[in-house]
Amino acid sequence: MSKEKLNTSNIPTWCPGCTNFLLLEALKKTIAKLMDEGIKQEDFAMVTGIGCNSKIFDYINISGIYGLHGRALPTAIGIKLANPKLTVLTITGDGDTYAEGMEHFIHSCRYNADMTSIVFDNRAFSLTTGQATPTSQQGYKTKAEPLGELNEPINPIKLALVSGATFVARCNAKDIEHTSYILEKAIKHKGFAFVEMIQNCLIFNLADNVDKQMYKIPDNKDDMKKAMQYADEFDYNSTAEKVPVGIFYQVNKPVLEEKFNKLCKAQL
């Protein structure tokens, strides 16, 4: 019943067979479960960026706002500070988050607001005809870079870890059950939870498919050394032998709302 309440009348305009359909299903499954456990539908809030991924805003019936490209995270932090009782999610893409939004991503990890950042990573600006993003593999050829991407890709998992995110995870977009499990853990986590969704675009960057290299890791708690070891196994190029998915790191620290409230009280 709860899952049906999350449906909208909008018809998805994603390409037939896109893994965004699977990610939408996983997110609906998770939110419906949390609603059954007591979180009210009106207490969810979502902020999206701009991109194929962010169209999810039209297909899931919770409150929210379309953010500017790269600016979903600061908008979401503002919502959380204004009403800490809300369960706040952001849906963005790899270009959205790690190019235009890089500074916001790093500082969101530092601030540790109690919210969940879900990044759909297909290593291409697919909505704008496939340009390379900061996670595109070296050699990826596009109309903008006919000789291939020259720069090494960044590693968002390592970036989140060193920037202070208190929950860091990676999912395989094609595994709905495991993705839903991780999303539930992320949303219930008190602090900034970063979840990366590795997916493949059907149109652009077809060569970079790492499905066969993916394997599940056991949930890791506060062992930063182990988390970094897992993060080092995949450098976002196409030569990795192993690509771990699961919860890399989870630790409890004071959240932004608590620190902000103390500051507000000190100024009264």
mmCIF file of C-alpha atoms in Angstrom:
data_model
loop_
_atom_site.group_PDB
_atom_site.id
_atom_site.type_symbol
_atom_site.label_atom_id
_atom_site.label_comp_id
_atom_site.label_asym_id
_atom_site.label_seq_id
_atom_site.Cartn_x
_atom_site.Cartn_y
_atom_site.Cartn_z
ATOM 1 C CA MET A 1 0.000 0.000 0.000
ATOM 2 C CA SER A 2 2.739 2.499 0.944
ATOM 3 C CA LYS A 3 4.600 1.876 -2.287
ATOM 4 C CA GLU A 4 1.484 2.648 -4.336
ATOM 5 C CA LYS A 5 1.255 6.045 -2.621
ATOM 6 C CA LEU A 6 4.658 6.898 -4.081
ATOM 7 C CA ASN A 7 3.485 6.567 -7.685
ATOM 8 C CA THR A 8 2.810 9.644 -9.813
ATOM 9 C CA SER A 9 0.877 10.141 -13.047
ATOM 10 C CA ASN A 10 4.004 11.166 -14.952
ATOM 11 C CA ILE A 11 5.252 8.799 -17.652
ATOM 12 C CA PRO A 12 9.029 8.171 -17.454
ATOM 13 C CA THR A 13 10.973 9.561 -20.390
ATOM 14 C CA TRP A 14 14.132 7.542 -19.704
ATOM 15 C CA CYS A 15 15.419 5.304 -22.481
ATOM 16 C CA PRO A 16 13.734 1.861 -22.413
ATOM 17 C CA GLY A 17 15.968 -0.459 -20.393
ATOM 18 C CA CYS A 18 17.792 2.332 -18.522
ATOM 19 C CA THR A 19 19.006 1.311 -15.076
ATOM 20 C CA ASN A 20 17.348 4.448 -13.705
ATOM 21 C CA PHE A 21 14.133 2.379 -13.679
ATOM 22 C CA LEU A 22 15.828 -0.098 -11.333
ATOM 23 C CA LEU A 23 17.127 2.646 -9.085
ATOM 24 C CA LEU A 24 13.658 4.212 -8.944
ATOM 25 C CA GLU A 25 12.238 0.850 -7.909
ATOM 26 C CA ALA A 26 14.897 0.406 -5.222
ATOM 27 C CA LEU A 27 14.264 3.881 -3.818
ATOM 28 C CA LYS A 28 10.490 3.414 -3.786
ATOM 29 C CA LYS A 29 10.925 0.066 -2.085
ATOM 30 C CA THR A 30 13.085 1.667 0.596
ATOM 31 C CA ILE A 31 10.855 4.668 1.243
ATOM 32 C CA ALA A 32 7.750 2.454 1.371
ATOM 33 C CA LYS A 33 9.418 0.267 3.999
ATOM 34 C CA LEU A 34 10.338 3.316 6.068
ATOM 35 C CA MET A 35 6.774 4.606 5.757
ATOM 36 C CA ASP A 36 5.486 1.251 7.008
ATOM 37 C CA GLU A 37 7.858 1.655 9.963
ATOM 38 C CA GLY A 38 6.388 5.037 10.851
ATOM 39 C CA ILE A 39 7.962 7.839 8.816
ATOM 40 C CA LYS A 40 5.177 9.910 7.264
ATOM 41 C CA GLN A 41 5.173 10.431 3.513
ATOM 42 C CA GLU A 42 5.030 14.205 4.004
ATOM 43 C CA ASP A 43 8.166 14.052 6.162
ATOM 44 C CA PHE A 44 10.348 13.043 3.211
ATOM 45 C CA ALA A 45 11.966 15.811 1.163
ATOM 46 C CA MET A 46 14.001 15.396 -2.012
ATOM 47 C CA VAL A 47 16.315 17.751 -3.880
ATOM 48 C CA THR A 48 17.599 16.820 -7.318
ATOM 49 C CA GLY A 49 20.151 18.272 -9.651
ATOM 50 C CA ILE A 50 19.884 18.411 -13.439
ATOM 51 C CA GLY A 51 20.354 15.313 -15.581
ATOM 52 C CA CYS A 52 18.701 12.051 -16.610
ATOM 53 C CA ASN A 53 18.930 10.839 -13.002
ATOM 54 C CA SER A 54 17.177 13.902 -11.632
ATOM 55 C CA LYS A 55 14.008 13.186 -13.597
ATOM 56 C CA ILE A 56 13.276 10.803 -10.734
ATOM 57 C CA PHE A 57 11.747 13.884 -9.101
ATOM 58 C CA ASP A 58 8.751 13.504 -11.435
ATOM 59 C CA TYR A 59 8.245 9.808 -10.735
ATOM 60 C CA ILE A 60 8.212 9.576 -6.952
ATOM 61 C CA ASN A 61 5.503 11.223 -4.873
ATOM 62 C CA ILE A 62 7.368 13.037 -2.118
ATOM 63 C CA SER A 63 7.926 16.733 -1.549
ATOM 64 C CA GLY A 64 10.984 18.427 -2.949
ATOM 65 C CA ILE A 65 12.567 20.772 -5.417
ATOM 66 C CA TYR A 66 14.623 20.648 -8.592
ATOM 67 C CA GLY A 67 17.950 22.250 -7.744
ATOM 68 C CA LEU A 68 20.374 24.012 -10.037
ATOM 69 C CA HIS A 69 23.069 21.905 -11.688
ATOM 70 C CA GLY A 70 25.610 21.095 -8.996
ATOM 71 C CA ARG A 71 23.673 22.880 -6.271
ATOM 72 C CA ALA A 72 21.368 20.208 -4.869
ATOM 73 C CA LEU A 73 23.409 19.622 -1.720
ATOM 74 C CA PRO A 74 23.434 23.173 -0.305
ATOM 75 C CA THR A 75 19.707 23.442 -1.055
ATOM 76 C CA ALA A 76 19.111 20.204 0.855
ATOM 77 C CA ILE A 77 21.218 21.398 3.791
ATOM 78 C CA GLY A 78 19.090 24.535 3.947
ATOM 79 C CA ILE A 79 15.936 22.421 4.060
ATOM 80 C CA LYS A 80 17.386 20.254 6.834
ATOM 81 C CA LEU A 81 18.413 23.236 8.954
ATOM 82 C CA ALA A 82 15.006 24.851 8.466
ATOM 83 C CA ASN A 83 13.163 21.681 9.497
ATOM 84 C CA PRO A 84 15.436 19.066 11.119
ATOM 85 C CA LYS A 85 12.479 16.664 11.438
ATOM 86 C CA LEU A 86 12.453 16.030 7.692
ATOM 87 C CA THR A 87 14.143 13.010 6.114
ATOM 88 C CA VAL A 88 16.126 14.722 3.365
ATOM 89 C CA LEU A 89 17.492 13.047 0.222
ATOM 90 C CA THR A 90 19.418 14.366 -2.754
ATOM 91 C CA ILE A 91 19.499 12.676 -6.163
ATOM 92 C CA THR A 92 22.318 13.843 -8.426
ATOM 93 C CA GLY A 93 24.652 12.543 -11.126
ATOM 94 C CA ASP A 94 28.413 12.168 -11.360
ATOM 95 C CA GLY A 95 28.842 15.267 -13.511
ATOM 96 C CA ASP A 96 26.373 17.181 -11.370
ATOM 97 C CA THR A 97 28.138 16.234 -8.134
ATOM 98 C CA TYR A 98 31.837 15.967 -8.972
ATOM 99 C CA ALA A 99 32.172 18.704 -11.620
ATOM 100 C CA GLU A 100 29.888 21.712 -11.002
ATOM 101 C CA GLY A 101 29.111 20.544 -7.465
ATOM 102 C CA MET A 102 32.530 19.369 -6.270
ATOM 103 C CA GLU A 103 32.962 22.070 -3.620
ATOM 104 C CA HIS A 104 29.480 21.445 -2.232
ATOM 105 C CA PHE A 105 30.111 17.703 -2.056
ATOM 106 C CA ILE A 106 33.332 18.118 -0.068
ATOM 107 C CA HIS A 107 31.827 20.591 2.383
ATOM 108 C CA SER A 108 28.649 18.535 2.787
ATOM 109 C CA CYS A 109 30.828 15.638 3.892
ATOM 110 C CA ARG A 110 32.604 17.976 6.349
ATOM 111 C CA TYR A 111 29.427 19.487 7.767
ATOM 112 C CA ASN A 112 27.794 16.106 8.431
ATOM 113 C CA ALA A 113 24.184 17.185 8.070
ATOM 114 C CA ASP A 114 21.740 14.353 8.783
ATOM 115 C CA MET A 115 20.764 13.621 5.170
ATOM 116 C CA THR A 116 21.413 11.160 2.358
ATOM 117 C CA SER A 117 23.249 11.957 -0.879
ATOM 118 C CA ILE A 118 22.527 9.448 -3.676
ATOM 119 C CA VAL A 119 24.739 9.838 -6.742
ATOM 120 C CA PHE A 120 23.899 8.065 -10.005
ATOM 121 C CA ASP A 121 27.292 7.490 -11.643
ATOM 122 C CA ASN A 122 27.373 6.360 -15.278
ATOM 123 C CA ARG A 123 30.620 8.257 -15.968
ATOM 124 C CA ALA A 124 29.113 10.479 -18.667
ATOM 125 C CA PHE A 125 27.084 13.672 -19.065
ATOM 126 C CA SER A 126 24.414 11.609 -20.810
ATOM 127 C CA LEU A 127 21.690 14.251 -20.951
ATOM 128 C CA THR A 128 23.977 16.529 -22.963
ATOM 129 C CA THR A 129 25.243 13.861 -25.415
ATOM 130 C CA GLY A 130 27.863 12.027 -23.405
ATOM 131 C CA GLN A 131 30.707 14.363 -22.500
ATOM 132 C CA ALA A 132 33.237 13.024 -19.990
ATOM 133 C CA THR A 133 32.717 13.609 -16.276
ATOM 134 C CA PRO A 134 35.322 13.543 -13.491
ATOM 135 C CA THR A 135 34.752 9.769 -13.097
ATOM 136 C CA SER A 136 35.048 8.897 -16.804
ATOM 137 C CA GLN A 137 37.844 6.458 -17.576
ATOM 138 C CA GLN A 138 40.970 7.587 -19.393
ATOM 139 C CA GLY A 139 40.653 7.148 -23.140
ATOM 140 C CA TYR A 140 36.872 7.678 -23.235
ATOM 141 C CA LYS A 141 36.230 9.335 -26.615
ATOM 142 C CA THR A 142 33.512 11.931 -27.127
ATOM 143 C CA LYS A 143 32.734 14.661 -29.632
ATOM 144 C CA ALA A 144 34.226 17.089 -27.136
ATOM 145 C CA GLU A 145 37.354 14.930 -26.699
ATOM 146 C CA PRO A 146 37.889 12.981 -29.945
ATOM 147 C CA LEU A 147 41.364 11.931 -28.797
ATOM 148 C CA GLY A 148 39.944 10.511 -25.584
ATOM 149 C CA GLU A 149 39.810 11.685 -21.975
ATOM 150 C CA LEU A 150 43.377 12.487 -20.932
ATOM 151 C CA ASN A 151 42.934 12.958 -17.194
ATOM 152 C CA GLU A 152 42.778 10.269 -14.546
ATOM 153 C CA PRO A 153 39.321 9.890 -12.977
ATOM 154 C CA ILE A 154 38.718 10.928 -9.394
ATOM 155 C CA ASN A 155 37.718 8.356 -6.778
ATOM 156 C CA PRO A 156 34.550 9.659 -5.077
ATOM 157 C CA ILE A 157 34.631 6.967 -2.385
ATOM 158 C CA LYS A 158 38.088 8.065 -1.242
ATOM 159 C CA LEU A 159 37.090 11.711 -1.568
ATOM 160 C CA ALA A 160 34.060 11.183 0.674
ATOM 161 C CA LEU A 161 36.145 9.294 3.234
ATOM 162 C CA VAL A 162 38.872 11.920 3.537
ATOM 163 C CA SER A 163 36.306 14.752 3.512
ATOM 164 C CA GLY A 164 34.573 13.423 6.615
ATOM 165 C CA ALA A 165 31.413 11.654 5.405
ATOM 166 C CA THR A 166 30.142 9.461 8.228
ATOM 167 C CA PHE A 167 28.477 6.872 5.943
ATOM 168 C CA VAL A 168 30.009 5.835 2.625
ATOM 169 C CA ALA A 169 28.631 3.116 0.338
ATOM 170 C CA ARG A 170 28.535 1.930 -3.276
ATOM 171 C CA CYS A 171 25.765 0.000 -5.038
ATOM 172 C CA ASN A 172 25.279 -1.938 -8.246
ATOM 173 C CA ALA A 173 22.283 -0.326 -9.954
ATOM 174 C CA LYS A 174 21.162 -3.705 -11.300
ATOM 175 C CA ASP A 175 20.811 -5.256 -7.832
ATOM 176 C CA ILE A 176 17.537 -3.868 -6.481
ATOM 177 C CA GLU A 177 17.505 -5.856 -3.233
ATOM 178 C CA HIS A 178 21.067 -4.988 -2.192
ATOM 179 C CA THR A 179 20.612 -1.364 -3.247
ATOM 180 C CA SER A 180 17.423 -1.089 -1.194
ATOM 181 C CA TYR A 181 19.222 -2.610 1.795
ATOM 182 C CA ILE A 182 22.024 -0.048 1.571
ATOM 183 C CA LEU A 183 19.624 2.860 1.024
ATOM 184 C CA GLU A 184 17.694 1.906 4.155
ATOM 185 C CA LYS A 185 20.914 1.819 6.181
ATOM 186 C CA ALA A 186 21.970 5.173 4.714
ATOM 187 C CA ILE A 187 18.684 6.944 5.407
ATOM 188 C CA LYS A 188 18.540 5.612 8.972
ATOM 189 C CA HIS A 189 22.128 6.711 9.606
ATOM 190 C CA LYS A 190 22.348 9.909 11.676
ATOM 191 C CA GLY A 191 24.768 12.014 9.677
ATOM 192 C CA PHE A 192 25.795 12.651 6.088
ATOM 193 C CA ALA A 193 25.335 9.412 4.156
ATOM 194 C CA PHE A 194 26.877 9.161 0.684
ATOM 195 C CA VAL A 195 25.678 6.353 -1.593
ATOM 196 C CA GLU A 196 27.167 5.931 -5.055
ATOM 197 C CA MET A 197 25.135 4.054 -7.669
ATOM 198 C CA ILE A 198 27.356 2.501 -10.335
ATOM 199 C CA GLN A 199 25.320 2.186 -13.519
ATOM 200 C CA ASN A 200 25.801 2.065 -17.279
ATOM 201 C CA CYS A 201 24.271 4.373 -19.849
ATOM 202 C CA LEU A 202 22.730 2.547 -22.810
ATOM 203 C CA ILE A 203 23.818 5.239 -25.263
ATOM 204 C CA PHE A 204 27.112 6.764 -24.095
ATOM 205 C CA ASN A 205 30.320 5.345 -22.596
ATOM 206 C CA LEU A 206 29.290 1.788 -23.424
ATOM 207 C CA ALA A 207 32.832 0.457 -23.032
ATOM 208 C CA ASP A 208 33.015 1.118 -19.304
ATOM 209 C CA ASN A 209 30.994 -1.780 -17.896
ATOM 210 C CA VAL A 210 32.313 -3.221 -14.635
ATOM 211 C CA ASP A 211 29.376 -5.461 -13.678
ATOM 212 C CA LYS A 212 31.429 -8.647 -13.861
ATOM 213 C CA GLN A 213 34.063 -7.246 -11.497
ATOM 214 C CA MET A 214 31.589 -6.274 -8.778
ATOM 215 C CA TYR A 215 31.494 -8.187 -5.511
ATOM 216 C CA LYS A 216 29.775 -7.525 -2.183
ATOM 217 C CA ILE A 217 31.777 -6.606 0.892
ATOM 218 C CA PRO A 218 30.628 -7.105 4.500
ATOM 219 C CA ASP A 219 29.310 -3.977 6.201
ATOM 220 C CA ASN A 220 32.316 -2.051 7.516
ATOM 221 C CA LYS A 221 31.834 0.125 10.557
ATOM 222 C CA ASP A 222 34.503 2.550 11.756
ATOM 223 C CA ASP A 223 37.606 0.868 10.290
ATOM 224 C CA MET A 224 38.988 3.679 8.091
ATOM 225 C CA LYS A 225 42.043 1.647 7.067
ATOM 226 C CA LYS A 226 39.831 -1.154 5.735
ATOM 227 C CA ALA A 227 37.556 1.360 4.025
ATOM 228 C CA MET A 228 40.482 2.896 2.166
ATOM 229 C CA GLN A 229 41.713 -0.548 1.141
ATOM 230 C CA TYR A 230 38.338 -1.296 -0.408
ATOM 231 C CA ALA A 231 38.268 2.134 -2.059
ATOM 232 C CA ASP A 232 41.683 1.527 -3.652
ATOM 233 C CA GLU A 233 40.489 -1.593 -5.472
ATOM 234 C CA PHE A 234 38.683 0.435 -8.168
ATOM 235 C CA ASP A 235 40.257 3.573 -9.627
ATOM 236 C CA TYR A 236 37.342 4.263 -12.033
ATOM 237 C CA ASN A 237 39.346 3.175 -15.039
ATOM 238 C CA SER A 238 38.244 0.023 -16.868
ATOM 239 C CA THR A 239 41.147 -2.178 -15.821
ATOM 240 C CA ALA A 240 40.014 -3.047 -12.299
ATOM 241 C CA GLU A 241 39.949 -6.709 -11.365
ATOM 242 C CA LYS A 242 37.591 -6.121 -8.421
ATOM 243 C CA VAL A 243 34.932 -3.480 -7.782
ATOM 244 C CA PRO A 244 33.600 -3.682 -4.216
ATOM 245 C CA VAL A 245 29.993 -2.737 -3.475
ATOM 246 C CA GLY A 246 28.482 -2.335 -0.037
ATOM 247 C CA ILE A 247 29.021 -0.177 3.032
ATOM 248 C CA PHE A 248 32.632 1.019 3.136
ATOM 249 C CA TYR A 249 32.435 3.057 6.326
ATOM 250 C CA GLN A 250 30.025 4.117 9.043
ATOM 251 C CA VAL A 251 30.709 6.139 12.179
ATOM 252 C CA ASN A 252 28.681 8.327 14.537
ATOM 253 C CA LYS A 253 29.668 11.985 14.974
ATOM 254 C CA PRO A 254 27.811 15.185 15.920
ATOM 255 C CA VAL A 255 25.555 16.344 13.091
ATOM 256 C CA LEU A 256 25.312 19.832 11.635
ATOM 257 C CA GLU A 257 21.845 20.500 13.046
ATOM 258 C CA GLU A 258 23.102 19.959 16.613
ATOM 259 C CA LYS A 259 26.090 22.255 16.092
ATOM 260 C CA PHE A 260 23.901 24.846 14.384
ATOM 261 C CA ASN A 261 21.363 24.840 17.221
ATOM 262 C CA LYS A 262 24.129 25.392 19.770
ATOM 263 C CA LEU A 263 25.378 28.336 17.729
ATOM 264 C CA CYS A 264 21.880 29.821 17.502
ATOM 265 C CA LYS A 265 21.364 29.508 21.259
ATOM 266 C CA ALA A 266 24.751 31.111 21.963
ATOM 267 C CA GLN A 267 23.725 34.163 19.928
ATOM 268 C CA LEU A 268 20.433 34.731 21.795
#
